[in-house]
mmCIF file of C-alpha atoms (C1' of nucleotides) in Angstrom:
data_model
loop_
_atom_site.group_PDB
_atom_site.id
_atom_site.type_symbol
_atom_site.label_atom_id
_atom_site.label_comp_id
_atom_site.label_asym_id
_atom_site.label_seq_id
_atom_site.Cartn_x
_atom_site.Cartn_y
_atom_site.Cartn_z
ATOM 1 C CA MET A 5 58.078 129.617 114.476
ATOM 2 C CA VAL A 6 56.572 132.974 113.606
ATOM 3 C CA ASP A 7 59.093 135.698 113.198
ATOM 4 C CA ASP A 8 59.969 138.321 115.730
ATOM 5 C CA GLU A 9 59.644 141.378 113.578
ATOM 6 C CA PRO A 10 56.142 141.674 112.179
ATOM 7 C CA LYS A 11 56.072 143.371 108.817
ATOM 8 C CA ASP A 12 53.824 146.345 108.235
ATOM 9 C CA GLY A 13 50.474 145.854 106.591
ATOM 10 C CA ALA A 14 51.309 143.234 104.026
ATOM 11 C CA VAL A 15 50.819 140.220 106.262
ATOM 12 C CA PRO A 16 47.940 140.993 108.579
ATOM 13 C CA VAL A 17 47.722 137.412 109.674
ATOM 14 C CA LEU A 18 49.261 136.879 113.050
ATOM 15 C CA ASP A 19 50.987 140.149 113.677
ATOM 16 C CA SER A 20 48.824 140.932 116.649
ATOM 17 C CA THR A 21 48.043 137.594 118.260
ATOM 18 C CA PRO A 22 51.431 136.020 118.840
ATOM 19 C CA PRO A 23 54.352 137.202 120.934
ATOM 20 C CA LEU A 24 56.704 139.600 119.237
ATOM 21 C CA ARG A 25 59.674 137.275 119.550
ATOM 22 C CA SER A 26 59.177 133.585 119.080
ATOM 23 C CA VAL A 27 60.877 131.165 121.436
ATOM 24 C CA GLY A 28 60.960 128.493 118.759
ATOM 25 C CA PHE A 29 62.549 130.668 116.149
ATOM 26 C CA THR A 30 65.066 132.132 118.554
ATOM 27 C CA ILE A 31 66.252 128.798 119.920
ATOM 28 C CA SER A 32 66.441 127.350 116.463
ATOM 29 C CA ALA A 33 68.359 130.284 114.991
ATOM 30 C CA THR A 34 70.702 130.491 117.980
ATOM 31 C CA GLY A 35 71.315 126.772 117.874
ATOM 32 C CA TYR A 36 72.097 126.953 114.216
ATOM 33 C CA ALA A 37 74.604 129.743 114.775
ATOM 34 C CA ILE A 38 76.204 127.757 117.578
ATOM 35 C CA ALA A 39 76.598 124.721 115.344
ATOM 36 C CA ARG A 40 78.073 126.829 112.569
ATOM 37 C CA THR A 41 80.560 128.428 114.936
ATOM 38 C CA PHE A 42 81.505 125.062 116.361
ATOM 39 C CA LYS A 43 82.192 123.863 112.856
ATOM 40 C CA GLU A 44 84.531 126.801 112.312
ATOM 41 C CA ILE A 45 86.281 126.047 115.569
ATOM 42 C CA LEU A 46 86.921 122.446 114.565
ATOM 43 C CA ALA A 47 88.035 123.392 111.054
ATOM 44 C CA PRO A 48 91.659 124.122 112.012
ATOM 45 C CA LEU A 49 91.800 120.605 113.446
ATOM 46 C CA GLN A 50 90.588 119.313 110.079
ATOM 47 C CA LEU A 51 87.627 117.757 111.813
ATOM 48 C CA GLU A 52 83.953 117.995 110.953
ATOM 49 C CA PRO A 53 81.414 118.059 113.788
ATOM 50 C CA ARG A 54 80.144 114.617 112.946
ATOM 51 C CA GLU A 55 83.691 113.267 112.815
ATOM 52 C CA PHE A 56 84.208 114.736 116.248
ATOM 53 C CA SER A 57 81.063 112.965 117.439
ATOM 54 C CA LEU A 58 82.292 109.713 115.998
ATOM 55 C CA LEU A 59 85.741 110.019 117.547
ATOM 56 C CA ARG A 60 84.113 110.886 120.837
ATOM 57 C CA ALA A 61 81.785 107.905 120.692
ATOM 58 C CA VAL A 62 84.673 105.569 119.934
ATOM 59 C CA GLY A 63 86.858 107.103 122.626
ATOM 60 C CA ALA A 64 84.066 106.813 125.166
ATOM 61 C CA ALA A 65 84.104 103.014 124.913
ATOM 62 C CA GLU A 66 86.831 101.590 122.773
ATOM 63 C CA GLY A 67 86.534 98.167 121.255
ATOM 64 C CA GLN A 68 82.866 98.360 120.379
ATOM 65 C CA SER A 69 81.751 97.220 116.964
ATOM 66 C CA GLN A 70 81.173 99.607 114.107
ATOM 67 C CA GLN A 71 77.518 98.702 114.145
ATOM 68 C CA THR A 72 77.091 99.346 117.866
ATOM 69 C CA ILE A 73 78.536 102.812 117.516
ATOM 70 C CA GLY A 74 76.512 103.479 114.400
ATOM 71 C CA GLU A 75 73.353 102.540 116.214
ATOM 72 C CA ARG A 76 74.108 104.796 119.137
ATOM 73 C CA LEU A 77 74.682 107.731 116.816
ATOM 74 C CA GLN A 78 71.823 106.639 114.581
ATOM 75 C CA ILE A 79 74.049 106.493 111.549
ATOM 76 C CA PRO A 80 73.145 103.794 109.000
ATOM 77 C CA SER A 81 75.795 101.154 108.448
ATOM 78 C CA SER A 82 76.598 102.124 104.885
ATOM 79 C CA ARG A 83 77.352 105.660 105.976
ATOM 80 C CA MET A 84 79.522 104.445 108.806
ATOM 81 C CA VAL A 85 81.865 102.792 106.341
ATOM 82 C CA ALA A 86 82.907 106.020 104.675
ATOM 83 C CA PHE A 87 83.207 107.905 107.963
ATOM 84 C CA VAL A 88 85.379 105.260 109.564
ATOM 85 C CA ASP A 89 87.369 104.880 106.359
ATOM 86 C CA ALA A 90 88.260 108.563 106.371
ATOM 87 C CA LEU A 91 89.297 108.639 110.011
ATOM 88 C CA GLU A 92 91.248 105.416 109.663
ATOM 89 C CA ALA A 93 93.020 106.735 106.569
ATOM 90 C CA ARG A 94 94.142 109.708 108.638
ATOM 91 C CA GLY A 95 95.454 107.408 111.314
ATOM 92 C CA LEU A 96 92.996 108.596 113.944
ATOM 93 C CA LEU A 97 91.309 105.278 114.604
ATOM 94 C CA GLN A 98 91.704 101.617 113.816
ATOM 95 C CA ARG A 99 89.498 98.723 112.875
ATOM 96 C CA ARG A 100 90.677 95.610 114.665
ATOM 97 C CA GLN A 101 89.491 92.054 114.474
ATOM 98 C CA ASN A 102 87.122 90.823 117.090
ATOM 99 C CA PRO A 103 88.337 87.345 118.070
ATOM 100 C CA ASP A 104 84.810 86.345 119.119
ATOM 101 C CA ASP A 105 83.145 87.323 115.860
ATOM 102 C CA ARG A 106 85.269 87.700 112.792
ATOM 103 C CA ARG A 107 82.561 89.608 110.977
ATOM 104 C CA ALA A 108 82.641 92.508 113.415
ATOM 105 C CA ARG A 109 85.207 95.310 113.467
ATOM 106 C CA ALA A 110 86.225 96.579 116.873
ATOM 107 C CA LEU A 111 87.000 100.298 116.808
ATOM 108 C CA PHE A 112 89.897 101.852 118.704
ATOM 109 C CA LEU A 113 91.461 105.289 118.735
ATOM 110 C CA THR A 114 95.111 105.587 117.806
ATOM 111 C CA GLU A 115 97.541 107.709 119.755
ATOM 112 C CA ASP A 116 96.915 110.528 117.271
ATOM 113 C CA GLY A 117 93.190 109.989 117.606
ATOM 114 C CA HIS A 118 93.291 110.401 121.354
ATOM 115 C CA GLU A 119 95.415 113.480 120.989
ATOM 116 C CA LEU A 120 93.142 115.105 118.433
ATOM 117 C CA LEU A 121 90.071 114.248 120.470
ATOM 118 C CA GLU A 122 91.651 115.900 123.467
ATOM 119 C CA ARG A 123 92.415 119.044 121.504
ATOM 120 C CA SER A 124 88.859 119.028 120.183
ATOM 121 C CA PHE A 125 87.500 118.883 123.706
ATOM 122 C CA THR A 126 89.653 121.812 124.657
ATOM 123 C CA ALA A 127 88.403 123.767 121.670
ATOM 124 C CA ALA A 128 84.806 122.854 122.494
ATOM 125 C CA ALA A 129 85.268 123.948 126.083
ATOM 126 C CA GLY A 130 86.587 127.277 124.854
ATOM 127 C CA HIS A 131 83.566 127.651 122.645
ATOM 128 C CA GLU A 132 81.254 126.921 125.552
ATOM 129 C CA LEU A 133 83.107 129.399 127.720
ATOM 130 C CA ASN A 134 82.745 132.053 125.055
ATOM 131 C CA LEU A 135 79.038 131.381 124.550
ATOM 132 C CA THR A 136 78.297 131.697 128.230
ATOM 133 C CA GLY A 137 80.556 134.708 128.704
ATOM 134 C CA GLU A 138 77.668 137.028 129.529
ATOM 135 C CA LEU A 139 75.900 134.590 131.834
ATOM 136 C CA SER A 140 76.351 134.301 135.562
ATOM 137 C CA PRO A 141 76.449 130.748 136.908
ATOM 138 C CA GLU A 142 72.858 131.211 138.095
ATOM 139 C CA GLU A 143 71.725 132.433 134.704
ATOM 140 C CA ARG A 144 73.429 129.505 133.080
ATOM 141 C CA ASP A 145 71.509 127.065 135.275
ATOM 142 C CA GLN A 146 68.294 128.971 134.660
ATOM 143 C CA LEU A 147 68.839 128.818 130.935
ATOM 144 C CA LEU A 148 69.423 125.067 131.005
ATOM 145 C CA ALA A 149 66.351 124.541 133.163
ATOM 146 C CA LEU A 150 64.176 126.596 130.834
ATOM 147 C CA LEU A 151 65.516 124.808 127.782
ATOM 148 C CA GLU A 152 64.723 121.531 129.431
ATOM 149 C CA LYS A 153 61.121 122.621 129.857
ATOM 150 C CA VAL A 154 60.967 123.321 126.150
ATOM 151 C CA GLY A 155 62.727 120.057 125.403
ATOM 152 C CA ASN A 156 60.094 118.200 127.400
ATOM 153 C CA ARG A 157 57.540 119.294 124.846
ATOM 154 C CA LEU A 158 59.678 117.827 122.101
ATOM 155 C CA GLY A 159 60.258 114.459 123.666
ATOM 156 C CA LEU A 160 63.922 115.183 124.279
ATOM 157 C CA ALA A 161 65.527 113.147 127.035
ATOM 158 C CA GLY A 162 66.730 115.388 129.821
ATOM 159 C CA GLY A 163 70.422 114.826 129.386
ATOM 160 C CA ASN A 164 70.317 113.634 125.795
ATOM 161 C CA SER A 165 72.389 110.894 127.328
ATOM 162 C CA GLY A 166 74.468 108.641 125.179
ATOM 163 C CA ARG A 167 73.068 109.802 121.888
ATOM 164 C CA GLY A 168 74.937 112.391 119.940
ATOM 165 C CA HIS A 169 73.551 115.516 118.401
ATOM 166 C CA PRO A 170 70.205 114.765 116.763
ATOM 167 C CA ALA A 171 71.441 116.362 113.566
ATOM 168 C CA LEU A 172 73.581 113.277 113.010
ATOM 169 C CA ALA A 173 70.555 111.111 112.496
ATOM 170 C CA ASP A 174 69.034 113.561 110.066
ATOM 171 C CA GLU A 175 66.003 112.131 108.365
ATOM 172 C CA MET B 15 80.010 121.564 122.415
ATOM 173 C CA VAL B 16 81.118 119.135 125.060
ATOM 174 C CA ASP B 17 78.531 116.594 125.953
ATOM 175 C CA ASP B 18 76.407 116.578 129.032
ATOM 176 C CA GLU B 19 76.989 113.068 130.199
ATOM 177 C CA PRO B 20 80.678 112.425 130.766
ATOM 178 C CA LYS B 21 81.639 108.841 130.056
ATOM 179 C CA ASP B 22 83.420 106.802 132.700
ATOM 180 C CA GLY B 23 87.161 106.419 132.497
ATOM 181 C CA ALA B 24 87.658 106.150 128.780
ATOM 182 C CA VAL B 25 87.832 109.858 128.054
ATOM 183 C CA PRO B 26 89.543 111.506 130.990
ATOM 184 C CA VAL B 27 89.966 114.730 129.112
ATOM 185 C CA LEU B 28 87.444 117.283 130.211
ATOM 186 C CA ASP B 29 85.194 115.283 132.435
ATOM 187 C CA SER B 30 86.048 117.300 135.499
ATOM 188 C CA THR B 31 86.702 120.822 134.280
ATOM 189 C CA PRO B 32 83.579 121.726 132.307
ATOM 190 C CA PRO B 33 79.971 121.932 133.381
ATOM 191 C CA LEU B 34 78.029 118.714 133.277
ATOM 192 C CA ARG B 35 75.550 120.023 130.756
ATOM 193 C CA SER B 36 76.737 122.219 127.958
ATOM 194 C CA VAL B 37 74.720 125.280 127.034
ATOM 195 C CA GLY B 38 75.959 125.112 123.464
ATOM 196 C CA PHE B 39 75.028 121.509 122.962
ATOM 197 C CA THR B 40 71.644 121.905 124.615
ATOM 198 C CA ILE B 41 70.607 124.937 122.600
ATOM 199 C CA SER B 42 71.820 123.360 119.406
ATOM 200 C CA ALA B 43 70.082 120.028 120.016
ATOM 201 C CA THR B 44 66.858 121.709 121.161
ATOM 202 C CA GLY B 45 66.920 124.034 118.180
ATOM 203 C CA TYR B 46 67.380 121.122 115.869
ATOM 204 C CA ALA B 47 64.442 119.292 117.383
ATOM 205 C CA ILE B 48 62.313 122.411 117.060
ATOM 206 C CA ALA B 49 63.195 122.755 113.390
ATOM 207 C CA ARG B 50 62.412 119.110 112.769
ATOM 208 C CA THR B 51 59.059 119.385 114.501
ATOM 209 C CA PHE B 52 58.231 122.530 112.593
ATOM 210 C CA LYS B 53 58.974 120.685 109.388
ATOM 211 C CA GLU B 54 56.512 117.981 110.404
ATOM 212 C CA ILE B 55 53.909 120.583 111.211
ATOM 213 C CA LEU B 56 54.232 122.163 107.777
ATOM 214 C CA ALA B 57 54.204 118.817 105.995
ATOM 215 C CA PRO B 58 50.395 118.488 105.881
ATOM 216 C CA LEU B 59 50.348 121.856 104.115
ATOM 217 C CA GLN B 60 52.820 120.444 101.589
ATOM 218 C CA LEU B 61 55.224 123.204 102.487
ATOM 219 C CA GLU B 62 58.896 122.963 103.388
ATOM 220 C CA PRO B 63 60.279 125.350 105.994
ATOM 221 C CA ARG B 64 62.288 127.222 103.404
ATOM 222 C CA GLU B 65 59.252 127.511 101.146
ATOM 223 C CA PHE B 66 57.373 128.960 104.085
ATOM 224 C CA SER B 67 60.183 131.473 104.592
ATOM 225 C CA LEU B 68 60.037 132.420 100.951
ATOM 226 C CA LEU B 69 56.266 132.825 100.927
ATOM 227 C CA ARG B 70 56.516 134.882 104.071
ATOM 228 C CA ALA B 71 59.208 137.117 102.602
ATOM 229 C CA VAL B 72 57.162 137.688 99.474
ATOM 230 C CA GLY B 73 53.999 138.300 101.453
ATOM 231 C CA ALA B 74 55.755 140.766 103.701
ATOM 232 C CA ALA B 75 56.412 143.097 100.801
ATOM 233 C CA GLU B 76 54.827 142.085 97.527
ATOM 234 C CA GLY B 77 56.175 143.321 94.236
ATOM 235 C CA GLN B 78 59.828 143.093 95.111
ATOM 236 C CA SER B 79 62.214 141.555 92.637
ATOM 237 C CA GLN B 80 63.337 137.971 92.845
ATOM 238 C CA GLN B 81 66.862 139.158 93.469
ATOM 239 C CA THR B 82 65.902 141.481 96.297
ATOM 240 C CA ILE B 83 64.122 138.696 98.112
ATOM 241 C CA GLY B 84 66.933 136.282 97.423
ATOM 242 C CA GLU B 85 69.413 138.709 98.905
ATOM 243 C CA ARG B 86 67.360 139.210 102.021
ATOM 244 C CA LEU B 87 67.139 135.473 102.580
ATOM 245 C CA GLN B 88 70.710 135.006 101.438
ATOM 246 C CA ILE B 89 69.692 132.571 98.766
ATOM 247 C CA PRO B 90 71.822 132.619 95.598
ATOM 248 C CA SER B 91 69.978 133.614 92.448
ATOM 249 C CA SER B 92 70.289 130.265 90.740
ATOM 250 C CA ARG B 93 68.633 128.563 93.701
ATOM 251 C CA MET B 94 65.865 131.128 93.759
ATOM 252 C CA VAL B 95 64.806 130.104 90.279
ATOM 253 C CA ALA B 96 63.901 126.574 91.275
ATOM 254 C CA PHE B 97 62.192 127.647 94.505
ATOM 255 C CA VAL B 98 60.064 130.257 92.808
ATOM 256 C CA ASP B 99 59.365 127.874 89.929
ATOM 257 C CA ALA B 100 57.960 125.296 92.321
ATOM 258 C CA LEU B 101 55.739 127.732 94.191
ATOM 259 C CA GLU B 102 54.564 129.335 90.987
ATOM 260 C CA ALA B 103 53.743 125.937 89.483
ATOM 261 C CA ARG B 104 51.541 125.301 92.509
ATOM 262 C CA GLY B 105 49.794 128.575 91.994
ATOM 263 C CA LEU B 106 50.988 130.079 95.261
ATOM 264 C CA LEU B 107 52.867 133.021 93.825
ATOM 265 C CA GLN B 108 53.335 134.837 90.544
ATOM 266 C CA ARG B 109 56.161 136.417 88.634
ATOM 267 C CA ARG B 110 54.949 139.629 87.035
ATOM 268 C CA GLN B 111 56.678 142.061 84.762
ATOM 269 C CA ASN B 112 58.174 145.141 86.261
ATOM 270 C CA PRO B 113 57.282 148.023 83.912
ATOM 271 C CA ASP B 114 60.348 149.968 85.053
ATOM 272 C CA ASP B 115 62.851 147.194 84.392
ATOM 273 C CA ARG B 116 61.879 144.416 82.075
ATOM 274 C CA ARG B 117 64.712 142.217 83.300
ATOM 275 C CA ALA B 118 63.329 142.009 86.820
ATOM 276 C CA ARG B 119 60.468 139.793 87.985
ATOM 277 C CA ALA B 120 58.175 141.254 90.579
ATOM 278 C CA LEU B 121 56.896 138.602 92.982
ATOM 279 C CA PHE B 122 53.316 138.509 94.253
ATOM 280 C CA LEU B 123 51.317 135.994 96.243
ATOM 281 C CA THR B 124 48.203 134.574 94.667
ATOM 282 C CA GLU B 125 44.959 134.214 96.536
ATOM 283 C CA ASP B 126 45.919 130.622 97.316
ATOM 284 C CA GLY B 127 49.353 131.770 98.387
ATOM 285 C CA HIS B 128 47.905 134.219 100.896
ATOM 286 C CA GLU B 129 45.593 131.560 102.192
ATOM 287 C CA LEU B 130 48.303 128.961 102.623
ATOM 288 C CA LEU B 131 50.593 131.472 104.260
ATOM 289 C CA GLU B 132 47.852 132.299 106.710
ATOM 290 C CA ARG B 133 47.304 128.663 107.552
ATOM 291 C CA SER B 134 51.062 128.264 107.979
ATOM 292 C CA PHE B 135 51.148 131.123 110.432
ATOM 293 C CA THR B 136 48.370 129.523 112.397
ATOM 294 C CA ALA B 137 50.241 126.225 112.465
ATOM 295 C CA ALA B 138 53.442 127.970 113.511
ATOM 296 C CA ALA B 139 51.629 129.778 116.298
ATOM 297 C CA GLY B 140 50.286 126.464 117.542
ATOM 298 C CA HIS B 141 53.777 125.059 117.525
ATOM 299 C CA GLU B 142 55.059 128.005 119.512
ATOM 300 C CA LEU B 143 52.220 127.629 121.971
ATOM 301 C CA ASN B 144 53.044 123.974 122.442
ATOM 302 C CA LEU B 145 56.760 124.625 122.906
ATOM 303 C CA THR B 146 56.155 127.202 125.579
ATOM 304 C CA GLY B 147 53.439 125.186 127.289
ATOM 305 C CA GLU B 148 55.458 124.656 130.449
ATOM 306 C CA LEU B 149 56.690 128.232 130.661
ATOM 307 C CA SER B 150 55.054 131.064 132.519
ATOM 308 C CA PRO B 151 55.066 134.414 130.722
ATOM 309 C CA GLU B 152 57.917 135.501 132.971
ATOM 310 C CA GLU B 153 59.917 132.396 132.231
ATOM 311 C CA ARG B 154 59.364 132.911 128.563
ATOM 312 C CA ASP B 155 60.769 136.438 128.745
ATOM 313 C CA GLN B 156 63.659 135.199 130.854
ATOM 314 C CA LEU B 157 64.462 132.532 128.321
ATOM 315 C CA LEU B 158 64.466 134.994 125.450
ATOM 316 C CA ALA B 159 66.663 137.385 127.401
ATOM 317 C CA LEU B 160 69.154 134.645 128.234
ATOM 318 C CA LEU B 161 69.214 133.423 124.657
ATOM 319 C CA GLU B 162 69.906 136.952 123.517
ATOM 320 C CA LYS B 163 72.934 137.091 125.783
ATOM 321 C CA VAL B 164 74.224 133.946 124.135
ATOM 322 C CA GLY B 165 73.358 135.311 120.712
ATOM 323 C CA ASN B 166 75.395 138.423 121.445
ATOM 324 C CA ARG B 167 78.458 136.232 121.588
ATOM 325 C CA LEU B 168 77.651 134.900 118.152
ATOM 326 C CA GLY B 169 77.097 138.202 116.438
ATOM 327 C CA LEU B 170 73.379 137.597 116.094
ATOM 328 C CA ALA B 171 71.298 140.720 115.728
ATOM 329 C CA GLY B 172 68.883 141.074 118.622
ATOM 330 C CA GLY B 173 65.707 140.541 116.673
ATOM 331 C CA ASN B 174 67.240 138.744 113.726
ATOM 332 C CA SER B 175 65.274 141.384 111.932
ATOM 333 C CA GLY B 176 64.432 141.000 108.310
ATOM 334 C CA ARG B 177 66.620 138.024 107.663
ATOM 335 C CA GLY B 178 65.116 134.601 107.756
ATOM 336 C CA HIS B 179 66.426 131.610 109.578
ATOM 337 C CA PRO B 180 70.202 131.423 109.191
ATOM 338 C CA ALA B 181 69.862 127.837 108.023
ATOM 339 C CA LEU B 182 68.563 129.157 104.718
ATOM 340 C CA ALA B 183 71.883 130.695 103.843
ATOM 341 C CA ASP B 184 73.732 127.504 104.684
ATOM 342 C CA GLU B 185 77.340 127.694 103.593
ATOM 343 C "C1'" DT C 18 79.727 147.306 80.013
ATOM 344 C "C1'" DA C 19 76.814 145.788 83.968
ATOM 345 C "C1'" DT C 20 72.772 143.479 85.748
ATOM 346 C "C1'" DT C 21 68.469 140.154 86.165
ATOM 347 C "C1'" DG C 22 67.239 136.021 85.718
ATOM 348 C "C1'" DT C 23 67.887 131.383 83.541
ATOM 349 C "C1'" DT C 24 70.124 127.183 82.188
ATOM 350 C "C1'" DA C 25 73.878 123.624 82.054
ATOM 351 C "C1'" DT C 26 77.396 121.125 84.201
ATOM 352 C "C1'" DA C 27 79.700 118.878 87.635
ATOM 353 C "C1'" DC C 28 80.103 117.619 92.363
ATOM 354 C "C1'" DT C 29 78.727 116.065 96.965
ATOM 355 C "C1'" DC C 30 75.827 113.596 99.864
ATOM 356 C "C1'" DT C 31 72.683 110.126 100.837
ATOM 357 C "C1'" DA C 32 69.639 106.125 100.599
ATOM 358 C "C1'" DT C 33 68.792 101.616 98.787
ATOM 359 C "C1'" DA C 34 69.845 97.444 97.813
ATOM 360 C "C1'" DA C 35 72.996 93.852 96.253
ATOM 361 C "C1'" DC C 36 76.908 91.384 97.818
ATOM 362 C "C1'" DT C 37 80.814 88.847 100.991
ATOM 363 C "C1'" DA C 38 82.185 86.597 104.791
ATOM 364 C "C1'" DT C 39 81.134 84.895 108.599
ATOM 365 C "C1'" DA C 40 77.765 83.048 112.148
ATOM 366 C "C1'" DT D 28 68.942 81.496 107.547
ATOM 367 C "C1'" DA D 29 70.596 85.741 109.724
ATOM 368 C "C1'" DT D 30 74.079 89.233 110.663
ATOM 369 C "C1'" DA D 31 78.434 92.698 110.143
ATOM 370 C "C1'" DG D 32 80.310 95.141 107.059
ATOM 371 C "C1'" DT D 33 81.156 96.561 102.228
ATOM 372 C "C1'" DT D 34 80.268 98.079 97.598
ATOM 373 C "C1'" DA D 35 77.445 99.809 93.629
ATOM 374 C "C1'" DT D 36 73.916 102.507 91.817
ATOM 375 C "C1'" DA D 37 70.912 106.011 91.447
ATOM 376 C "C1'" DG D 38 68.823 110.181 93.155
ATOM 377 C "C1'" DA D 39 68.489 114.781 95.367
ATOM 378 C "C1'" DG D 40 70.600 119.175 96.280
ATOM 379 C "C1'" DT D 41 73.942 122.448 95.446
ATOM 380 C "C1'" DA D 42 77.513 125.580 93.519
ATOM 381 C "C1'" DT D 43 79.730 127.406 89.549
ATOM 382 C "C1'" DA D 44 79.874 129.387 85.564
ATOM 383 C "C1'" DA D 45 78.093 130.252 80.953
ATOM 384 C "C1'" DC D 46 74.204 132.438 78.786
ATOM 385 C "C1'" DA D 47 70.139 135.688 77.029
ATOM 386 C "C1'" DA D 48 67.704 139.734 77.541
ATOM 387 C "C1'" DT D 49 67.728 144.182 79.030
ATOM 388 C "C1'" DA D 50 69.740 148.242 81.129
#
DNA sequence: TATTGTTATACTCTATAACTATA
DNA sequence: TATAGTTATAGAGTATAACAATA
């Protein structure tokens, strides 16, 4: 990490060697601010980011089992219960019986769930548009390409395909 | 956020309108991975990222009061107690009396504290070097400049000067 | 009366593992 | 015997507010 603003004489350690502004720190801090802002944007919809991720995962392929979705998002089964409970209690999704396996619960969005997911996407798109407001289309592509080079060093799949935000898995 | 990999027909909402890969999601996910990796890098030193931030803040200006440092890092006073307790118990920093105000505790690093902080800086620099391994110096500057443009939209100060990582403040 | 730091309490979140019903 | 989902329990982390010493 290493901070960007070296303090005077108190910490003589790395103030000369490393770059003045750290890429790691900057990405991390910016990413954190983005996540916080996104949370604020979802708040009026009464949705937490992880609930949005869950709704999105269900909506992306309805009828999958609770466990399948939990595995994709890397959420342990016991945590899934509470999450699904809350969204079901609000009438946003449903657990239905799977005729092939009566142990499994097939997840579906309700009408309200689809509607709220749609509004969330709109809000997210607005957020994205705001974030990139100072970037030309070329700069935007550049930025993504450069971030991918950093991501390569972290073992991140190019598109982060399928999986949700890594913060969901925690650790 | 909007994901990067639009799902087939199930979620027809924004699959056409927005860019395929979201800047917000990518920065956030990359930043999260960076923070997680940094945590792993500090682990052998038995230091958590926030403990590193605290040590660094103390080392940057020794003798400041616990409250002053807590305010800079945006850590509430009651949390500071436990953090400082832990580091003091490990002999990394000291609370000393302030002759001018006997309520306040002036914080200083011990010899061991300085040493560990130095090793942490070295580890952090190695992390940074690894992250930027695929970037030329020009690309690195480009990336920082582009991130700053995004940060402008989030009200982030250019250098994030003084303050630590925003994750410390939480919310 | 206000402020620095500490302690006590309650609350939220999570992980773990036991449990049920099906397979 | 194994698996999908649920429930129970205990632990960590935090915020809030009460508190003691000093200003």
